[in-house]
Short mmCIF file of C-alpha atoms (C1' of nucleotides) in Angstrom, two decimals:
data_model
loop_
_atom_site.label_atom_id
_atom_site.label_comp_id
_atom_site.label_asym_id
_atom_site.label_seq_id
_atom_site.Cartn_x
_atom_site.Cartn_y
_atom_site.Cartn_z
CA UNK A 1 137.61 189.28 109.57
CA UNK A 2 138.62 185.11 111.38
CA UNK A 3 137.53 183.17 108.16
CA UNK A 4 135.27 180.30 109.40
CA UNK A 5 136.13 177.69 106.98
CA UNK A 6 140.11 177.05 106.37
CA UNK A 7 142.58 175.07 107.67
CA UNK A 8 140.21 173.42 109.59
CA UNK A 9 139.60 175.56 111.65
CA UNK A 10 136.06 174.76 111.84
CA UNK A 11 136.60 171.19 113.00
CA UNK A 12 134.18 171.60 115.74
CA UNK A 13 131.47 173.01 113.91
CA UNK A 14 129.12 170.68 111.49
CA UNK A 15 128.41 172.91 108.65
CA UNK A 16 126.45 171.09 107.72
CA UNK A 17 123.90 171.08 110.52
CA UNK A 18 121.15 172.02 109.68
CA UNK A 19 120.98 169.92 107.02
CA UNK A 20 117.34 168.61 108.72
CA UNK A 21 116.11 171.62 108.37
CA UNK A 22 115.87 170.84 104.55
CA UNK A 23 115.25 167.22 104.38
CA UNK A 24 111.69 165.76 104.65
CA UNK A 25 109.19 167.62 102.93
CA UNK A 26 107.71 167.80 105.19
CA UNK A 27 106.63 171.38 104.97
CA UNK A 28 102.68 170.88 105.52
CA UNK A 29 103.50 169.30 108.74
CA UNK A 30 105.47 172.01 110.21
CA UNK A 31 103.04 173.97 109.49
CA UNK A 32 100.71 171.66 111.37
CA UNK A 33 103.62 172.25 114.38
CA UNK A 34 103.51 175.30 114.63
CA UNK A 35 100.05 175.77 114.36
CA UNK A 36 99.91 173.74 117.13
CA UNK A 37 103.33 174.83 119.46
CA UNK A 38 100.68 178.47 118.98
CA UNK A 39 98.15 176.55 120.34
CA UNK A 40 100.36 175.45 122.89
CA UNK A 41 102.09 178.49 124.36
CA UNK A 42 97.96 179.57 123.85
CA UNK A 43 97.47 176.95 126.42
CA UNK A 44 99.67 177.65 128.56
CA UNK A 45 99.10 181.52 128.37
CA UNK A 46 95.35 180.27 129.23
CA UNK A 47 95.75 178.07 131.26
CA UNK A 48 98.46 180.46 134.11
CA UNK A 49 95.34 183.21 132.86
CA UNK A 50 93.06 181.01 135.05
CA UNK A 51 95.31 180.01 137.74
CA UNK A 52 95.42 184.13 137.63
CA UNK A 53 91.80 183.75 138.04
CA UNK A 54 91.27 181.45 140.12
CA UNK A 55 93.21 183.11 142.91
CA UNK A 56 91.15 185.88 142.68
CA UNK A 57 87.92 183.82 142.97
CA UNK A 58 89.01 182.60 145.83
CA UNK A 59 87.85 182.16 148.99
CA UNK A 60 89.24 184.66 152.18
CA UNK A 61 90.25 181.10 153.61
CA UNK A 62 91.86 180.05 150.66
CA UNK A 63 93.57 183.85 149.95
CA UNK A 64 94.50 182.99 153.75
CA UNK A 65 97.08 179.75 152.59
CA UNK A 66 97.83 181.94 149.39
CA UNK A 67 98.49 184.28 152.01
CA UNK A 68 102.78 185.27 151.41
CA UNK A 69 104.80 183.25 154.17
CA UNK A 70 108.33 182.87 155.27
CA UNK A 71 109.48 180.62 152.23
CA UNK A 72 112.94 178.65 152.68
CA UNK A 73 113.00 178.84 148.33
CA UNK A 74 112.06 182.88 148.78
CA UNK A 75 115.48 184.23 148.96
CA UNK A 76 116.51 182.29 145.79
CA UNK A 77 113.47 183.75 143.90
CA UNK A 78 114.69 186.88 144.87
CA UNK A 79 117.86 186.16 143.61
CA UNK A 80 116.66 185.56 140.80
CA UNK A 81 115.12 188.45 140.37
CA UNK A 82 118.82 189.54 141.25
CA UNK A 83 119.97 187.89 138.32
CA UNK A 84 117.37 188.46 136.02
CA UNK A 85 117.90 192.59 136.42
CA UNK A 86 121.27 192.66 136.03
CA UNK A 87 121.01 190.85 133.30
CA UNK A 88 118.11 192.70 131.95
CA UNK A 89 120.51 195.58 132.76
CA UNK A 90 123.27 194.29 130.57
CA UNK A 91 121.16 194.63 127.39
CA UNK A 92 121.79 196.91 125.33
CA UNK A 93 119.74 196.26 121.57
CA UNK A 94 116.48 194.86 123.23
CA UNK A 95 115.87 191.45 121.96
CA UNK A 96 115.10 189.28 124.66
CA UNK A 97 115.23 191.84 127.92
CA UNK A 98 113.14 194.02 126.03
CA UNK A 99 111.61 196.67 127.69
CA UNK A 100 108.87 196.42 129.25
CA UNK A 101 106.24 199.01 128.70
CA UNK A 102 105.44 199.10 132.01
CA UNK A 103 109.38 199.71 133.54
CA UNK A 104 109.68 197.75 136.96
CA UNK A 105 106.36 196.02 135.51
CA UNK A 106 107.31 192.50 136.05
CA UNK A 107 110.07 193.27 138.97
CA UNK A 108 108.56 195.67 141.86
CA UNK A 109 104.49 194.91 140.60
CA UNK A 110 104.36 190.90 140.58
CA UNK A 111 105.51 190.68 144.96
CA UNK A 112 102.98 193.20 145.66
CA UNK A 113 100.33 191.35 143.70
CA UNK A 114 101.28 188.12 146.34
CA UNK A 115 100.34 190.90 149.72
CA UNK A 116 97.31 192.46 148.67
CA UNK A 117 96.99 192.00 153.19
CA UNK A 118 96.99 194.41 155.27
CA UNK A 119 98.86 194.42 157.99
CA UNK A 120 96.90 192.24 160.13
CA UNK A 121 96.73 189.78 157.77
CA UNK A 122 93.12 190.20 156.83
CA UNK A 123 92.31 191.29 152.80
CA UNK A 124 91.70 195.23 152.31
CA UNK A 125 88.50 195.90 150.18
CA UNK A 126 90.51 198.16 148.67
CA UNK A 127 92.60 195.55 148.01
CA UNK A 128 90.42 193.02 146.81
CA UNK A 129 89.26 196.41 144.20
CA UNK A 130 93.27 196.55 143.57
CA UNK A 131 93.68 192.78 143.25
CA UNK A 132 91.08 192.10 139.62
CA UNK A 133 92.78 195.41 138.48
CA UNK A 134 95.82 194.08 139.26
CA UNK A 135 95.02 190.57 137.72
CA UNK A 136 93.35 192.24 134.41
CA UNK A 137 97.04 193.02 134.42
CA UNK A 138 98.01 190.15 135.52
CA UNK A 139 96.63 188.58 132.63
CA UNK A 140 98.40 191.32 130.38
CA UNK A 141 101.77 191.30 131.61
CA UNK A 142 101.34 187.11 131.23
CA UNK A 143 100.74 187.40 128.33
CA UNK A 144 103.62 189.81 126.78
CA UNK A 145 106.16 187.96 129.79
CA UNK A 146 105.25 185.33 129.73
CA UNK A 147 108.58 183.21 129.03
CA UNK A 148 109.73 184.89 132.16
CA UNK A 149 107.09 183.19 134.71
CA UNK A 150 108.92 180.40 136.42
CA UNK A 151 106.21 178.20 134.93
CA UNK A 152 107.41 178.80 131.46
CA UNK A 153 111.37 178.43 132.53
CA UNK A 154 109.82 175.51 134.26
CA UNK A 155 108.11 174.22 131.20
CA UNK A 156 111.33 175.20 129.47
CA UNK A 157 113.98 173.19 131.09
CA UNK A 158 111.65 171.03 133.09
CA UNK A 159 114.65 169.42 134.79
CA UNK A 160 115.96 172.87 136.55
CA UNK A 161 114.54 173.35 139.52
CA UNK A 162 112.55 176.94 139.06
CA UNK A 163 111.15 178.73 142.11
CA UNK A 164 108.15 179.61 142.24
CA UNK A 165 106.92 176.91 139.61
CA UNK A 166 106.85 173.54 141.64
CA UNK A 167 103.61 172.67 141.04
CA UNK A 168 104.38 172.18 137.18
CA UNK A 169 107.77 170.65 137.84
CA UNK A 170 106.26 168.28 139.82
CA UNK A 171 103.24 167.11 137.51
CA UNK A 172 106.18 167.10 134.14
CA UNK A 173 109.05 165.18 136.33
CA UNK A 174 108.16 162.39 137.06
CA UNK A 175 112.04 161.37 138.04
CA UNK A 176 113.46 164.75 139.70
CA UNK A 177 117.07 165.24 141.21
CA UNK A 178 118.13 162.71 138.33
CA UNK A 179 118.11 161.09 134.60
CA UNK A 180 119.55 158.41 134.60
CA UNK A 181 120.65 155.21 136.54
CA UNK A 182 123.60 154.53 134.77
CA UNK A 183 125.38 158.06 134.59
CA UNK A 184 123.91 158.94 137.98
CA UNK A 185 123.46 162.68 135.87
CA UNK A 186 121.10 165.02 138.81
CA UNK A 187 119.98 168.05 139.04
CA UNK A 188 121.23 170.96 141.01
CA UNK A 189 117.68 171.69 143.44
CA UNK A 190 118.45 175.31 144.22
CA UNK A 191 121.71 176.73 143.39
CA UNK A 192 120.99 176.91 139.84
CA UNK A 193 119.48 180.02 138.50
CA UNK A 194 115.70 179.58 136.19
CA UNK A 195 117.83 182.07 133.56
CA UNK A 196 121.15 180.20 133.57
CA UNK A 197 120.54 179.79 130.25
CA UNK A 198 119.38 183.67 129.52
CA UNK A 199 121.99 184.66 130.86
CA UNK A 200 125.15 182.46 129.62
CA UNK A 201 124.16 183.25 126.50
CA UNK A 202 123.55 186.10 124.83
CA UNK A 203 120.20 186.92 122.97
CA UNK A 204 121.28 186.22 120.06
CA UNK A 205 121.12 182.52 120.33
CA UNK A 206 117.31 182.74 122.99
CA UNK A 207 115.55 185.73 121.66
CA UNK A 208 112.38 184.77 120.06
CA UNK A 209 112.90 185.17 116.12
CA UNK A 210 116.23 185.90 116.20
CA UNK A 211 117.94 183.02 115.12
CA UNK A 212 121.53 182.02 116.57
CA UNK A 213 124.27 183.82 115.28
CA UNK A 214 125.71 181.01 113.82
CA UNK A 215 122.29 181.16 111.67
CA UNK A 216 122.88 185.05 110.54
CA UNK A 217 123.85 185.63 106.91
CA UNK A 218 126.03 186.23 107.81
CA UNK A 219 128.04 184.10 108.56
CA UNK A 220 126.76 181.21 106.03
CA UNK A 221 129.21 178.84 104.62
CA UNK A 222 130.52 179.74 101.71
CA UNK A 223 130.20 176.45 99.96
CA UNK A 224 127.36 175.61 101.36
CA UNK A 225 125.17 178.76 101.83
CA UNK A 226 124.20 177.24 104.64
CA UNK A 227 124.55 179.13 107.66
CA UNK A 228 126.94 177.50 110.13
CA UNK A 229 128.93 178.37 113.32
CA UNK A 230 130.92 180.52 114.12
CA UNK A 231 134.60 179.66 114.95
CA UNK A 232 135.48 178.91 118.26
CA UNK A 233 137.45 182.59 117.95
CA UNK A 234 134.71 184.12 117.66
CA UNK A 235 132.94 182.76 121.14
CA UNK A 236 133.86 185.30 123.48
CA UNK A 237 131.61 187.92 123.09
CA UNK A 238 128.93 185.66 124.08
CA UNK A 239 129.98 185.18 127.12
CA UNK A 240 130.69 188.78 129.33
CA UNK A 241 131.30 187.03 132.74
CA UNK A 242 133.73 188.10 134.65
CA UNK A 243 135.98 185.71 135.77
CA UNK A 244 134.55 186.37 139.57
CA UNK A 245 131.14 184.53 138.12
CA UNK A 246 132.94 181.40 137.39
CA UNK A 247 131.59 178.61 139.20
CA UNK A 248 128.53 180.91 140.48
CA UNK A 249 126.73 181.26 137.59
CA UNK A 250 125.45 177.10 135.88
CA UNK A 251 125.19 176.34 132.12
CA UNK A 252 122.42 176.60 130.15
CA UNK A 253 123.00 172.27 130.38
CA UNK A 254 122.26 173.20 133.84
CA UNK A 255 119.28 170.76 133.98
CA UNK A 256 122.12 168.16 134.26
CA UNK A 257 124.09 169.43 137.18
CA UNK A 258 124.23 168.09 140.85
CA UNK A 259 121.98 169.03 143.55
CA UNK A 260 121.93 168.85 147.50
CA UNK A 261 123.81 172.95 147.18
CA UNK A 262 127.71 171.33 146.20
CA UNK A 263 129.55 171.71 142.86
CA UNK A 264 130.08 168.67 140.97
CA UNK A 265 133.92 170.32 140.81
CA UNK A 266 135.62 172.18 143.00
CA UNK A 267 137.44 175.14 140.80
CA UNK A 268 139.69 176.81 142.81
CA UNK A 269 139.82 180.55 143.42
CA UNK A 270 142.22 181.78 140.73
CA UNK A 271 139.88 180.09 138.31
CA UNK A 272 141.38 177.46 135.82
CA UNK A 273 144.75 175.78 135.46
CA UNK A 274 144.34 175.19 131.32
CA UNK A 275 147.94 174.20 129.64
CA UNK A 276 146.11 175.98 126.77
CA UNK A 277 146.58 179.53 128.18
CA UNK A 278 145.19 180.97 124.02
CA UNK A 279 142.74 178.86 125.68
CA UNK A 280 141.63 180.03 128.71
CA UNK A 281 138.32 178.72 129.63
CA UNK A 282 135.64 181.57 130.06
CA UNK A 283 132.35 181.31 131.81
CA UNK A 284 130.77 179.39 129.95
CA UNK A 285 133.03 176.48 129.32
CA UNK A 286 133.78 176.12 132.75
CA UNK A 287 129.94 175.51 133.66
CA UNK A 288 129.94 173.49 131.52
CA UNK A 289 132.34 171.31 132.31
CA UNK A 290 130.35 170.93 135.59
CA UNK A 291 127.42 170.34 133.63
CA UNK A 292 126.93 167.22 132.61
CA UNK A 293 128.49 164.30 134.39
CA UNK A 294 128.35 163.49 138.11
CA UNK A 295 131.93 162.65 139.74
CA UNK A 296 132.00 159.39 140.03
CA UNK A 297 132.33 159.08 137.24
CA UNK A 298 135.93 161.36 136.65
CA UNK A 299 138.85 159.06 137.32
CA UNK A 300 141.33 160.80 140.87
CA UNK A 301 144.05 162.64 138.70
CA UNK A 302 147.02 162.16 140.80
CA UNK A 303 146.81 166.01 142.31
CA UNK A 304 143.13 165.69 142.11
CA UNK A 305 142.07 167.36 138.69
CA UNK A 306 142.03 166.94 134.96
CA UNK A 307 145.59 168.27 134.06
CA UNK A 308 143.34 171.42 133.28
CA UNK A 309 142.60 171.50 136.58
CA UNK A 310 139.39 170.36 135.08
CA UNK A 311 137.43 166.77 135.68
CA UNK A 312 135.03 166.46 133.10
CA UNK A 313 131.92 164.44 133.65
CA UNK A 314 133.10 162.58 130.03
CA UNK A 315 135.76 160.79 131.50
CA UNK A 316 134.43 157.10 132.36
CA UNK A 317 136.98 155.09 134.40
CA UNK A 318 136.95 150.85 133.34
CA UNK A 319 136.51 150.44 137.18
CA UNK A 320 134.04 153.04 138.06
CA UNK A 321 131.27 152.71 137.18
CA UNK A 322 133.20 151.30 140.26
CA UNK A 323 135.24 153.46 141.83
CA UNK A 324 137.48 155.63 140.88
CA UNK A 325 140.94 154.86 139.86
CA UNK A 326 144.76 156.29 140.48
CA UNK A 327 144.79 156.79 136.87
CA UNK A 328 145.22 159.72 135.43
CA UNK A 329 143.64 160.48 132.14
CA UNK A 330 146.04 160.54 129.61
CA UNK A 331 143.86 160.06 125.67
CA UNK A 332 144.41 156.42 125.47
CA UNK A 333 145.73 156.86 122.30
CA UNK A 334 148.65 158.51 124.70
CA UNK A 335 149.12 154.28 126.49
CA UNK A 336 149.02 152.38 123.37
CA UNK A 337 152.49 153.53 123.43
CA UNK A 338 153.97 150.93 126.08
CA UNK A 339 154.94 147.52 125.03
CA UNK A 340 151.73 145.43 124.67
CA UNK A 341 151.65 143.51 128.20
CA UNK A 342 150.76 146.37 129.96
CA UNK A 343 149.38 148.57 127.07
CA UNK A 344 146.68 145.55 127.78
CA UNK A 345 146.56 145.80 130.83
CA UNK A 346 146.28 149.34 131.31
CA UNK A 347 144.19 149.56 128.41
CA UNK A 348 141.68 147.94 131.52
CA UNK A 349 142.64 150.67 133.73
CA UNK A 350 142.82 153.72 131.62
CA UNK A 351 139.62 155.98 132.31
CA UNK A 352 136.62 155.81 129.30
CA UNK A 353 136.52 159.14 127.21
CA UNK A 354 132.63 159.35 126.41
CA UNK A 355 131.84 160.93 122.33
CA UNK A 356 130.57 164.28 123.37
CA UNK A 357 126.68 164.63 123.24
CA UNK A 358 126.18 166.46 119.79
CA UNK A 359 122.89 167.97 118.72
CA UNK A 360 120.14 165.69 118.96
CA UNK A 361 121.16 163.67 122.43
CA UNK A 362 121.38 166.82 123.87
CA UNK A 363 117.98 167.15 123.25
CA UNK A 364 117.17 164.01 124.32
CA UNK A 365 118.60 164.27 127.64
CA UNK A 366 116.61 167.35 128.57
CA UNK A 367 112.83 165.96 126.62
CA UNK A 368 112.69 162.93 127.62
CA UNK A 369 111.36 163.52 131.25
CA UNK A 370 108.96 165.30 129.60
CA UNK A 371 108.46 162.99 126.87
CA UNK A 372 107.88 160.35 129.68
CA UNK A 373 105.70 162.10 131.67
CA UNK A 374 103.37 163.38 129.49
CA UNK A 375 103.22 159.59 127.95
CA UNK A 376 102.55 155.90 129.47
CA UNK A 377 105.06 155.00 127.44
CA UNK A 378 108.56 154.45 129.55
CA UNK A 379 110.08 152.21 126.82
CA UNK A 380 112.83 153.93 125.59
CA UNK A 381 113.06 152.59 122.04
CA UNK A 382 109.47 154.79 121.58
CA UNK A 383 110.81 157.74 123.42
CA UNK A 384 113.42 158.07 121.30
CA UNK A 385 111.35 156.88 118.37
CA UNK A 386 109.24 160.58 119.72
CA UNK A 387 111.67 162.51 120.55
CA UNK A 388 112.99 161.66 116.64
CA UNK A 389 109.80 163.23 115.09
CA UNK A 390 109.84 166.26 117.71
CA UNK A 391 112.65 167.07 116.52
CA UNK A 392 112.48 167.03 113.29
CA UNK A 393 109.00 169.69 114.00
CA UNK A 394 111.34 172.74 116.05
CA UNK A 395 111.57 175.27 114.74
CA UNK A 396 115.44 176.13 113.02
CA UNK A 397 115.86 178.40 116.51
CA UNK A 398 114.78 175.47 118.96
CA UNK A 399 117.11 173.48 117.31
CA UNK A 400 120.05 175.81 116.22
CA UNK A 401 120.03 176.46 120.20
CA UNK A 402 120.83 172.60 120.76
CA UNK A 403 123.57 172.71 117.27
CA UNK A 404 124.81 175.60 119.76
CA UNK A 405 125.26 173.68 122.82
CA UNK A 406 126.19 170.15 120.90
CA UNK A 407 129.00 172.69 119.85
CA UNK A 408 130.47 174.10 123.15
CA UNK A 409 130.55 170.67 124.21
CA UNK A 410 132.43 169.21 121.01
CA UNK A 411 134.83 172.54 121.69
CA UNK A 412 135.48 171.88 125.27
CA UNK A 413 135.83 168.04 124.56
CA UNK A 414 139.10 169.05 122.96
CA UNK A 415 140.86 171.30 124.66
CA UNK A 416 140.12 169.01 127.31
CA UNK A 417 141.34 166.40 126.00
CA UNK A 418 143.86 167.36 123.27
CA UNK A 419 144.61 163.53 122.27
CA UNK A 420 140.66 162.09 122.08
CA UNK A 421 140.11 160.11 118.98
CA UNK A 422 136.66 159.07 118.85
CA UNK A 423 138.30 156.47 117.38
CA UNK A 424 139.69 155.30 120.93
CA UNK A 425 136.37 153.74 121.27
CA UNK A 426 135.61 152.54 118.88
CA UNK A 427 135.28 148.46 120.18
CA UNK A 428 134.20 149.07 123.42
CA UNK A 429 131.50 148.14 122.93
CA UNK A 430 130.25 144.42 121.56
CA UNK A 431 129.35 144.75 118.15
CA UNK A 432 126.14 145.45 117.02
CA UNK A 433 124.15 142.99 114.41
CA UNK A 434 122.92 145.47 112.15
CA UNK A 435 119.82 143.61 110.91
CA UNK A 436 116.71 145.89 109.29
CA UNK A 437 113.49 144.65 110.23
CA UNK A 438 110.50 146.15 108.80
CA UNK A 439 108.71 148.21 109.61
CA UNK A 440 109.25 149.24 112.82
CA UNK A 441 107.07 153.62 112.54
CA UNK A 442 106.13 155.18 114.88
CA UNK A 443 103.72 155.18 113.05
CA UNK A 444 103.25 150.85 112.69
CA UNK A 445 103.30 151.03 116.21
CA UNK A 446 100.90 153.19 117.03
CA UNK A 447 102.75 155.12 119.46
CA UNK A 448 99.88 158.14 118.83
CA UNK A 449 97.19 156.55 120.35
CA UNK A 450 99.80 155.89 123.64
CA UNK A 451 100.58 159.16 123.59
CA UNK A 452 97.21 160.66 122.49
CA UNK A 453 97.18 163.82 123.96
CA UNK A 454 100.90 164.93 123.25
CA UNK A 455 100.11 163.33 119.88
CA UNK A 456 100.35 166.94 117.94
CA UNK A 457 102.86 168.26 119.57
CA UNK A 458 104.99 164.56 118.39
CA UNK A 459 103.05 164.94 115.61
CA UNK A 460 102.22 161.12 115.63
"C1'" DT B 1 123.97 140.28 133.96
"C1'" DT B 2 125.04 141.76 129.00
"C1'" DG B 3 123.39 143.45 124.49
"C1'" DC B 4 119.47 144.77 121.77
"C1'" DC B 5 116.07 148.40 120.55
"C1'" DT B 6 115.70 153.22 118.75
"C1'" DT B 7 116.52 157.91 117.95
"C1'" DT B 8 119.72 162.14 115.56
"C1'" DG B 9 125.15 163.51 114.84
"C1'" DA B 10 130.00 163.68 115.06
"C1'" DA B 11 133.39 160.50 113.38
"C1'" DG B 12 136.23 157.65 112.37
"C1'" DC B 13 137.57 154.22 108.30
"C1'" DG B 14 137.91 152.02 103.31
"C1'" DT B 15 137.26 152.71 98.60
"C1'" DA C 1 133.98 162.24 98.10
"C1'" DC C 2 131.45 158.91 99.29
"C1'" DG C 3 128.81 155.45 102.20
"C1'" DC C 4 129.61 152.59 106.01
"C1'" DT C 5 130.08 151.77 110.98
"C1'" DT C 6 130.59 152.85 115.93
"C1'" DC C 7 129.27 155.00 119.40
"C1'" DA C 8 126.95 158.84 122.61
"C1'" DA C 9 121.93 158.32 126.51
"C1'" DA C 10 117.72 155.92 127.99
"C1'" DG C 11 115.48 152.14 129.88
"C1'" DG C 12 112.18 148.15 129.06
"C1'" DC C 13 112.82 143.75 127.41
"C1'" DA C 14 114.92 139.24 126.48
"C1'" DA C 15 117.70 135.78 126.47
#
DNA sequence: TTGCCTTTGAAGCGT
DNA sequence: ACGCTTCAAAGGCAA
């Protein structure tokens, strides 16, 4: 039985990760948040239903426009369904992918709904009747399987390019294709499977109502009684993918994966050459590697890759931001063994290995664009205040998802850079002056009025 | 051009 | 063990 707490074995798992759940005394607020969340879900459902109703009541000419056309993304959507079907088969215990009451309904009926036309392109009278019936069924279906729709996926992961949800995405993501001009993180256009988060992770992590494994009663911190993350050795069951799937199925952080049809980092056909066989990467890790950063940030290893064969996004050469140097990305601590002058010189050239993102940072990365789109705000400081409050309003399961991702980030980071320490980055920035400014709370700044349209989402 | 602001969490350091 | 500090992302803003 793997011990979860001993010998620093949990060096990557934060025992106090869930502290934020206990604080604040925001019970009332959380209750209202839950109500709001349900309301949002209802709104989403009704909007989708209305959309379907509009479709059914639209004129023939409109229907003609809606007539199935050869679409470039159709193939990807078909693949989506294939992937999803495959994922469905993988599920043994119901959970997220619980079998529908109408076997095959979501997969067979939906395409049919879009094609109630005769061979000559006209909508048959019987098809009209059937259309109405089907749309009634669609309402029920949407209610039951809302979270599986492209619209939902697009809403859930707004930075993903979910086929079939372009409109929603466009309205919510004002800067598709990138998140930042500092870190050239771009979005994968069509090669990121919209169900990626559901496939690369087991339903333990994502099934609604089923707490992540590290929150399950079976794994509790004996000291605090707080649910904790499992030891890395417990992770393998989370990645049921075969090695052949490496590089094909991206990571849940897929919203950060590059686009334009290229994998950010090439992956050798034979898999990774990991220096630590015991730590050989699984599919999720490999995709994690390719998730977060731009190749511009990756210094060139003499052999073109990190010693692991995996250029990690956390590496930022000082010259980078500029141009890749030929320096290898040894841990900064390794460089410090050289003579002072030489060490200093190389200090300037050595790559800057960034800290792995914590749970909140990952959450911010995902949600920032959405908040920016919904608010009139653009200033990060204000956005972060909103995100901070929204973070606290997240459900336990929602937060756990990000803690889990962050834990994987740390795990991968430590494997890629065994000698790296957060200390290595100390002093890289100019020292900040810390003066406590008077009341700068979101309430004080009136973000509620600025972001009133989503105020109920942010408790402002 | 550079640092600040603002958030949470992880990690390092000093006491 | 505890408290403080630094850094991670982000982009407008001020110096």
